[in-house]
Short mmCIF file of C-alpha atoms in Angstrom, two decimals:
data_model
loop_
_atom_site.label_atom_id
_atom_site.label_comp_id
_atom_site.label_asym_id
_atom_site.label_seq_id
_atom_site.Cartn_x
_atom_site.Cartn_y
_atom_site.Cartn_z
CA UNK A 7 254.45 210.30 34.07
CA UNK A 8 253.87 212.69 37.04
CA UNK A 9 251.39 214.61 35.09
CA UNK A 10 249.52 211.43 34.01
CA UNK A 11 249.12 210.03 37.39
CA UNK A 12 248.20 213.39 38.77
CA UNK A 13 245.54 213.80 36.08
CA UNK A 14 244.66 209.80 36.64
CA UNK A 15 244.96 209.26 32.82
CA UNK A 16 245.36 205.91 32.61
CA UNK A 17 241.69 205.39 34.61
CA UNK A 18 240.09 208.38 32.49
CA UNK A 19 241.68 206.42 29.13
CA UNK A 20 240.23 202.95 30.08
CA UNK A 21 237.03 203.98 31.08
CA UNK A 22 235.93 206.57 28.32
CA UNK A 23 237.66 204.33 25.50
CA UNK A 24 237.38 200.90 26.38
CA UNK A 25 235.43 200.15 29.48
CA UNK A 26 232.01 201.73 28.32
CA UNK A 27 232.75 200.22 25.10
CA UNK A 28 233.26 196.94 25.98
CA UNK A 29 230.13 196.54 28.34
CA UNK A 30 228.20 198.13 25.34
CA UNK A 31 229.26 195.66 23.25
CA UNK A 32 228.56 192.68 26.00
CA UNK A 33 225.52 193.81 26.99
CA UNK A 34 224.15 193.82 23.25
CA UNK A 35 225.44 190.05 22.53
CA UNK A 36 223.50 189.15 25.76
CA UNK A 37 220.59 190.69 24.70
CA UNK A 38 220.58 189.23 21.42
CA UNK A 39 221.39 185.48 23.10
CA UNK A 40 218.28 186.31 25.27
CA UNK A 41 216.10 186.91 22.47
CA UNK A 42 217.55 184.08 20.01
CA UNK A 43 216.81 181.93 22.75
CA UNK A 44 212.70 182.89 22.75
CA UNK A 45 212.58 182.48 18.94
CA UNK A 46 213.73 179.03 19.54
CA UNK A 47 211.26 178.62 22.00
CA UNK A 48 208.66 180.25 19.69
CA UNK A 49 210.26 177.55 17.01
CA UNK A 50 210.80 180.66 14.91
CA UNK A 51 213.46 179.92 12.79
CA UNK A 52 213.61 183.33 10.65
CA UNK A 53 213.99 185.45 13.89
CA UNK A 54 216.41 183.00 15.73
CA UNK A 55 218.41 182.90 12.70
CA UNK A 56 218.44 186.44 12.37
CA UNK A 57 219.39 187.23 16.47
CA UNK A 58 222.00 184.43 16.08
CA UNK A 59 223.61 186.08 13.23
CA UNK A 60 223.29 189.48 15.32
CA UNK A 61 225.25 187.61 18.38
CA UNK A 62 227.95 186.36 15.62
CA UNK A 63 228.58 190.15 14.37
CA UNK A 64 228.79 191.66 18.01
CA UNK A 65 231.00 189.19 19.01
CA UNK A 66 233.29 189.45 16.12
CA UNK A 67 233.14 193.38 16.73
CA UNK A 68 234.28 192.67 20.43
CA UNK A 69 237.17 190.39 19.39
CA UNK A 70 238.71 193.21 17.17
CA UNK A 71 237.96 195.55 19.79
CA UNK A 72 239.61 193.60 22.73
CA UNK A 73 242.53 192.79 20.20
CA UNK A 74 242.94 196.59 19.34
CA UNK A 75 242.79 197.61 22.89
CA UNK A 76 245.48 194.96 23.97
CA UNK A 77 247.94 195.91 20.98
CA UNK A 78 247.89 199.64 22.70
CA UNK A 79 247.92 198.56 26.25
CA UNK A 80 251.12 196.23 25.38
CA UNK A 81 252.92 198.99 23.73
CA UNK A 82 252.39 201.15 26.91
CA UNK A 83 253.54 198.59 29.07
CA UNK A 84 256.54 198.28 27.14
CA UNK A 85 257.23 201.74 27.30
CA UNK A 86 256.76 202.05 30.85
CA UNK A 87 258.69 198.95 31.67
CA UNK A 88 261.59 200.36 29.90
CA UNK A 89 261.59 203.49 31.60
CA UNK A 90 261.61 201.89 35.00
CA UNK A 91 264.41 199.49 33.75
CA UNK A 92 266.25 202.33 32.38
CA UNK A 93 265.86 204.33 35.68
CA UNK A 94 267.08 201.64 37.73
CA UNK A 95 270.36 200.75 35.13
CA UNK A 96 270.98 204.64 35.13
CA UNK A 97 271.00 204.32 31.30
CA UNK A 98 271.30 207.60 29.54
CA UNK A 99 270.47 206.94 26.36
CA UNK A 100 267.79 208.29 24.27
CA UNK A 101 268.47 206.51 20.93
CA UNK A 102 265.88 205.25 18.69
CA UNK A 103 265.94 202.00 16.72
CA UNK A 104 264.43 201.41 13.43
CA UNK A 105 260.92 200.79 14.60
CA UNK A 106 260.99 204.23 16.66
CA UNK A 107 261.59 202.36 19.92
CA UNK A 108 263.52 203.87 22.59
CA UNK A 109 267.01 202.35 23.33
CA UNK A 110 267.09 204.61 26.47
CA UNK A 111 265.39 206.48 29.00
CA UNK A 112 266.79 209.79 27.64
CA UNK A 113 267.28 212.46 30.19
CA UNK A 114 267.27 211.92 33.75
CA UNK A 115 264.20 212.78 35.27
CA UNK A 116 263.73 214.85 38.45
CA UNK A 117 260.08 213.80 39.12
CA UNK A 118 260.66 211.40 42.05
CA UNK A 119 259.49 212.37 45.42
CA UNK A 120 261.68 214.94 47.11
CA UNK A 121 263.26 216.42 44.23
CA UNK A 122 263.38 220.13 43.21
CA UNK A 123 260.88 221.02 40.68
CA UNK A 124 258.92 218.20 40.91
CA UNK A 125 255.28 217.42 42.54
CA UNK A 126 255.30 214.86 45.20
CA UNK A 127 253.45 211.39 44.63
CA UNK A 128 251.83 209.28 46.91
CA UNK A 129 252.62 205.90 46.21
CA UNK A 130 250.06 204.41 48.78
CA UNK A 131 247.63 205.34 51.16
CA UNK A 132 248.02 202.58 53.46
CA UNK A 133 249.27 202.98 57.02
CA UNK A 134 252.09 200.31 56.44
CA UNK A 135 253.23 202.04 53.22
CA UNK A 136 253.12 198.63 51.60
CA UNK A 137 250.35 199.20 48.95
CA UNK A 138 253.02 200.22 46.22
CA UNK A 139 256.43 199.00 45.66
CA UNK A 140 258.81 201.69 45.43
CA UNK A 141 261.85 200.93 43.72
CA UNK A 142 263.55 203.77 45.22
CA UNK A 143 263.65 201.96 48.63
CA UNK A 144 263.83 198.71 47.62
CA UNK A 145 267.32 197.19 48.43
CA UNK A 146 267.92 194.90 45.43
CA UNK A 147 267.02 197.95 43.34
CA UNK A 148 269.37 200.50 45.13
CA UNK A 149 272.31 198.11 45.02
CA UNK A 150 271.42 197.88 41.28
CA UNK A 151 271.75 201.55 40.75
CA UNK A 152 274.80 202.10 42.65
CA UNK A 153 276.62 199.17 41.17
CA UNK A 154 275.57 200.86 37.83
CA UNK A 155 276.61 203.99 39.37
CA UNK A 156 279.88 202.90 40.24
CA UNK A 157 280.58 201.86 36.85
CA UNK A 158 279.58 204.65 34.87
CA UNK A 159 281.92 206.40 37.18
CA UNK A 160 284.68 204.37 36.76
CA UNK A 161 284.35 204.32 32.97
CA UNK A 162 284.00 208.28 33.05
CA UNK A 163 287.26 208.61 35.05
CA UNK A 164 289.04 206.31 32.44
CA UNK A 165 287.85 208.13 29.55
CA UNK A 166 288.24 211.95 31.01
CA UNK A 167 291.20 211.40 33.46
CA UNK A 168 291.15 213.25 37.15
CA UNK A 169 292.82 216.54 35.77
CA UNK A 170 289.58 218.46 35.80
CA UNK A 171 290.83 220.28 39.07
CA UNK A 172 287.54 219.33 41.22
CA UNK A 173 288.06 219.05 44.56
CA UNK A 174 286.93 216.29 46.89
CA UNK A 175 284.14 218.23 48.22
CA UNK A 176 282.89 218.72 44.73
CA UNK A 177 282.98 214.89 43.50
CA UNK A 178 280.96 214.25 47.08
CA UNK A 179 278.42 216.65 45.87
CA UNK A 180 278.28 215.48 42.51
CA UNK A 181 277.55 212.04 43.90
CA UNK A 182 274.88 213.11 45.91
CA UNK A 183 273.36 215.30 43.15
CA UNK A 184 273.54 212.02 40.86
CA UNK A 185 271.39 209.86 43.42
CA UNK A 186 268.61 212.18 43.58
CA UNK A 187 268.65 212.16 39.59
CA UNK A 188 268.90 208.54 39.48
CA UNK A 189 265.79 207.69 41.65
CA UNK A 190 263.16 205.84 39.76
CA UNK A 191 260.54 208.44 38.76
CA UNK A 192 257.65 208.27 41.78
CA UNK A 193 254.87 207.69 39.04
CA UNK A 194 256.21 204.99 37.02
CA UNK A 195 255.38 202.31 39.20
CA UNK A 196 251.39 203.30 40.03
CA UNK A 197 250.98 203.86 36.28
CA UNK A 198 252.55 200.62 35.58
CA UNK A 199 250.33 199.21 38.06
CA UNK A 200 247.09 200.39 36.55
CA UNK A 201 248.18 199.37 33.08
CA UNK A 202 249.00 195.91 34.40
CA UNK A 203 245.23 195.71 35.66
CA UNK A 204 243.37 197.02 32.82
CA UNK A 205 245.34 194.67 30.25
CA UNK A 206 244.48 192.16 32.46
CA UNK A 207 240.85 192.64 32.51
CA UNK A 208 240.92 193.06 28.52
CA UNK A 209 242.70 189.36 28.66
CA UNK A 210 239.81 188.14 30.77
CA UNK A 211 237.33 189.64 28.73
CA UNK A 212 239.05 187.78 25.84
CA UNK A 213 238.91 184.52 27.56
CA UNK A 214 242.91 184.58 27.77
CA UNK A 215 242.88 183.37 31.26
CA UNK A 216 246.52 182.38 31.62
CA UNK A 217 247.68 186.11 29.91
CA UNK A 218 245.17 187.40 32.29
CA UNK A 219 246.80 185.57 35.40
CA UNK A 220 250.01 186.81 34.30
CA UNK A 221 248.91 190.58 34.08
CA UNK A 222 247.08 190.40 37.32
CA UNK A 223 250.43 188.61 39.09
CA UNK A 224 252.61 191.06 37.57
CA UNK A 225 250.46 194.12 39.22
CA UNK A 226 249.95 192.27 42.74
CA UNK A 227 254.02 192.47 42.57
CA UNK A 228 254.11 195.87 42.30
CA UNK A 229 251.31 196.81 44.74
CA UNK A 230 251.81 193.86 47.23
CA UNK A 231 249.90 196.07 49.73
CA UNK A 232 246.74 196.46 47.33
CA UNK A 233 243.69 193.91 47.10
CA UNK A 234 242.76 194.50 43.67
CA UNK A 235 244.86 192.25 41.96
CA UNK A 236 244.28 189.09 44.47
CA UNK A 237 240.25 189.86 43.50
CA UNK A 238 241.08 189.62 39.92
CA UNK A 239 243.06 186.86 39.99
CA UNK A 240 240.29 184.95 42.19
CA UNK A 241 238.05 185.53 39.44
CA UNK A 242 239.85 184.30 36.61
CA UNK A 243 240.13 181.12 38.74
CA UNK A 244 236.56 180.88 38.78
CA UNK A 245 235.63 181.49 35.32
CA UNK A 246 238.11 179.42 33.94
CA UNK A 247 236.78 176.47 35.66
CA UNK A 248 232.94 177.24 34.89
CA UNK A 249 233.99 177.62 31.28
CA UNK A 250 236.98 175.40 30.31
CA UNK A 251 236.01 172.59 32.85
CA UNK A 252 239.77 172.67 33.99
CA UNK A 253 241.14 171.62 37.32
CA UNK A 254 239.21 172.32 40.39
CA UNK A 255 240.10 175.85 41.26
CA UNK A 256 237.56 176.83 43.72
CA UNK A 257 240.42 176.43 47.12
CA UNK A 258 242.42 178.49 44.56
CA UNK A 259 240.03 181.36 44.30
CA UNK A 260 239.19 181.19 48.05
CA UNK A 261 242.58 181.95 48.61
CA UNK A 262 242.97 184.82 46.55
CA UNK A 263 239.74 186.43 47.95
CA UNK A 264 241.06 185.77 51.36
CA UNK A 265 244.38 187.70 50.18
CA UNK A 266 242.61 190.48 48.92
CA UNK A 267 240.58 191.25 51.78
CA UNK A 268 243.60 191.05 54.47
CA UNK A 269 245.69 192.87 52.22
CA UNK A 270 246.54 196.60 53.61
CA UNK A 271 244.09 197.89 51.53
CA UNK A 272 241.63 195.51 51.20
CA UNK A 273 239.36 195.48 48.08
CA UNK A 274 235.94 195.56 49.49
CA UNK A 275 234.17 194.04 46.74
CA UNK A 276 235.93 190.87 47.24
CA UNK A 277 233.56 190.05 50.30
CA UNK A 278 230.64 189.55 47.65
CA UNK A 279 232.65 187.67 45.96
CA UNK A 280 233.75 185.21 48.30
CA UNK A 281 229.86 184.88 49.12
CA UNK A 282 228.89 183.97 45.76
CA UNK A 283 231.88 181.49 45.81
CA UNK A 284 230.74 180.02 48.87
CA UNK A 285 226.79 179.42 47.94
CA UNK A 286 227.90 178.01 44.68
CA UNK A 287 230.60 175.37 46.10
CA UNK A 288 227.95 174.74 48.62
CA UNK A 289 225.16 173.89 45.92
CA UNK A 290 227.77 171.94 43.72
CA UNK A 291 228.52 169.71 47.01
CA UNK A 292 224.73 169.20 47.52
CA UNK A 293 224.29 168.35 44.11
CA UNK A 294 227.48 165.80 43.87
CA UNK A 295 228.43 164.76 47.12
CA UNK A 296 225.70 165.05 49.46
CA UNK A 297 223.40 163.40 47.00
CA UNK A 298 225.84 160.52 46.38
CA UNK A 299 226.69 160.96 42.83
CA UNK A 300 230.21 160.55 41.51
CA UNK A 301 230.13 164.52 40.05
CA UNK A 302 229.70 163.00 36.44
CA UNK A 303 232.82 160.38 36.59
CA UNK A 304 232.11 156.86 36.22
CA UNK A 305 235.19 154.81 37.09
CA UNK A 306 234.36 151.86 34.19
CA UNK A 307 237.45 149.88 33.31
CA UNK A 308 236.66 147.86 30.52
CA UNK A 309 238.18 144.57 31.00
CA UNK A 310 240.83 142.72 28.65
CA UNK A 311 240.13 139.47 26.71
CA UNK A 312 241.84 138.21 24.19
CA UNK A 313 238.86 137.50 21.83
CA UNK A 314 240.40 134.14 20.70
CA UNK A 315 239.24 130.74 19.85
CA UNK A 316 236.31 131.08 17.74
CA UNK A 317 236.11 127.54 16.32
CA UNK A 318 235.04 125.66 19.37
CA UNK A 319 232.36 123.69 17.35
CA UNK A 320 234.65 123.43 14.14
CA UNK A 321 236.89 120.97 14.72
CA UNK A 322 237.22 119.78 11.25
CA UNK A 323 238.49 123.57 10.01
CA UNK A 324 240.41 124.51 13.02
CA UNK A 325 243.93 122.26 11.78
CA UNK A 326 243.69 124.38 8.06
CA UNK A 327 243.31 127.68 9.93
CA UNK A 328 245.36 127.51 13.15
CA UNK A 329 248.44 128.45 11.81
CA UNK A 330 247.20 131.52 9.64
CA UNK A 331 245.03 132.81 12.64
CA UNK A 332 247.38 132.81 15.31
CA UNK A 333 249.46 135.47 13.65
CA UNK A 334 246.66 137.65 13.38
CA UNK A 335 244.99 136.85 16.80
CA UNK A 336 248.16 137.71 18.50
CA UNK A 337 248.20 141.42 16.44
CA UNK A 338 244.85 141.76 17.71
CA UNK A 339 245.39 140.75 21.30
CA UNK A 340 248.08 143.11 21.63
CA UNK A 341 245.87 146.01 20.04
CA UNK A 342 243.36 145.28 21.90
CA UNK A 343 245.56 145.20 25.47
CA UNK A 344 246.94 148.44 24.53
CA UNK A 345 243.68 149.74 24.12
CA UNK A 346 242.57 148.81 27.72
CA UNK A 347 245.78 149.93 29.18
CA UNK A 348 245.14 153.58 28.01
CA UNK A 349 241.44 153.08 28.96
CA UNK A 350 242.57 152.10 32.34
CA UNK A 351 245.05 155.28 32.81
CA UNK A 352 242.53 157.64 31.48
CA UNK A 353 239.45 156.27 33.93
CA UNK A 354 242.48 156.38 36.88
CA UNK A 355 243.45 160.09 35.96
CA UNK A 356 239.49 160.99 35.81
CA UNK A 357 238.91 159.07 39.61
CA UNK A 358 241.52 160.85 40.72
CA UNK A 359 240.51 164.30 39.36
CA UNK A 360 236.86 163.68 40.58
CA UNK A 361 238.51 162.88 44.13
CA UNK A 362 240.45 166.04 44.13
CA UNK A 363 237.23 167.92 43.13
CA UNK A 364 235.20 166.52 46.04
CA UNK A 365 237.73 167.06 48.46
CA UNK A 366 238.56 170.82 47.84
CA UNK A 367 234.94 171.75 47.51
CA UNK A 368 234.38 169.87 51.10
CA UNK A 369 237.43 171.69 52.06
CA UNK A 370 235.96 175.10 50.95
CA UNK A 371 232.68 174.25 52.32
CA UNK A 372 234.25 173.63 55.56
CA UNK A 373 235.62 177.28 55.82
CA UNK A 374 232.16 178.76 54.52
CA UNK A 375 230.57 176.88 57.80
CA UNK A 376 233.44 178.33 59.92
CA UNK A 377 232.73 182.01 58.51
CA UNK A 378 229.37 181.85 59.32
CA UNK A 379 229.67 180.46 62.79
CA UNK A 380 232.17 183.33 63.47
CA UNK A 381 229.95 185.66 62.20
CA UNK A 382 227.04 184.58 64.56
CA UNK A 383 229.53 184.51 67.39
CA UNK A 384 230.38 188.26 66.75
#
């Protein structure tokens, strides 16, 4: 891990093997869609059909490529997570199961910062040192490691006994040496952080927004002082709302952009992304609130009604058909009432969603005004 981080292997692997190829395929798909639209405007069905087929082929290739890339990154992340857990637990086993997966972390590593024979790895460039999570300085992980070390020490004493003739001074020396060896290798967290970001990008390209959000959230926990994961969470919130017509997420995106810019290591791209968010939201407000529309939600609730009677002018036949029709009308009335009740619930939910969407859009728009006013004053 230490060598991989110093050589920036995760970023090189991502850009050379995946990022460039994904951009190429997405660019080809965009060009073919543009050509298809032009062919449709010209009423050239043959050309439109060829370009539509080309779009489908490119999208199929992109989907397959993304699937293969996600499989690789899932494997890498699982391996690094296992290394991290094993380092914390002090597990010393290096056995493999039937599938070739390591059960333990193997030989204790000496790559942690400050250990002899290793190259120190800077976890963060931020002044406060909160750029990346450091398990060696976290109280929870430290307690877990010491508990595990105590258990291992007790177990070894029971198995081997204390008749080795070692002095108390030697025991203290060995304990201190084990503390250094049991430190989590410094490169594990930075590499795992990058792998999670790259996997989140792959899942975002594949429109797997929930999975992408989970990856970015994990990355933010590993790097609470870096703004990049928060920016990606904001992007997912925007894309989810635009493509899936999900619940209003404009305010959620604004929150993540603010977190990104206020982090110890701010992600400067969030500034321009947030500006685009404000402009798009202001346009929506102008079209759906200032113009007096309902945002596409029409609150129409169909009224109930039994639809019975039907024989007001047929007094002669009413006595013969009344008994037979009463049961049928009763069933029809119940079915009609249930349908009307369901329609009313759906209309109420739609109305609440529209009200929530309007409120949050205005909430974001107010912050845009405050931001512009602050800039003008400065």
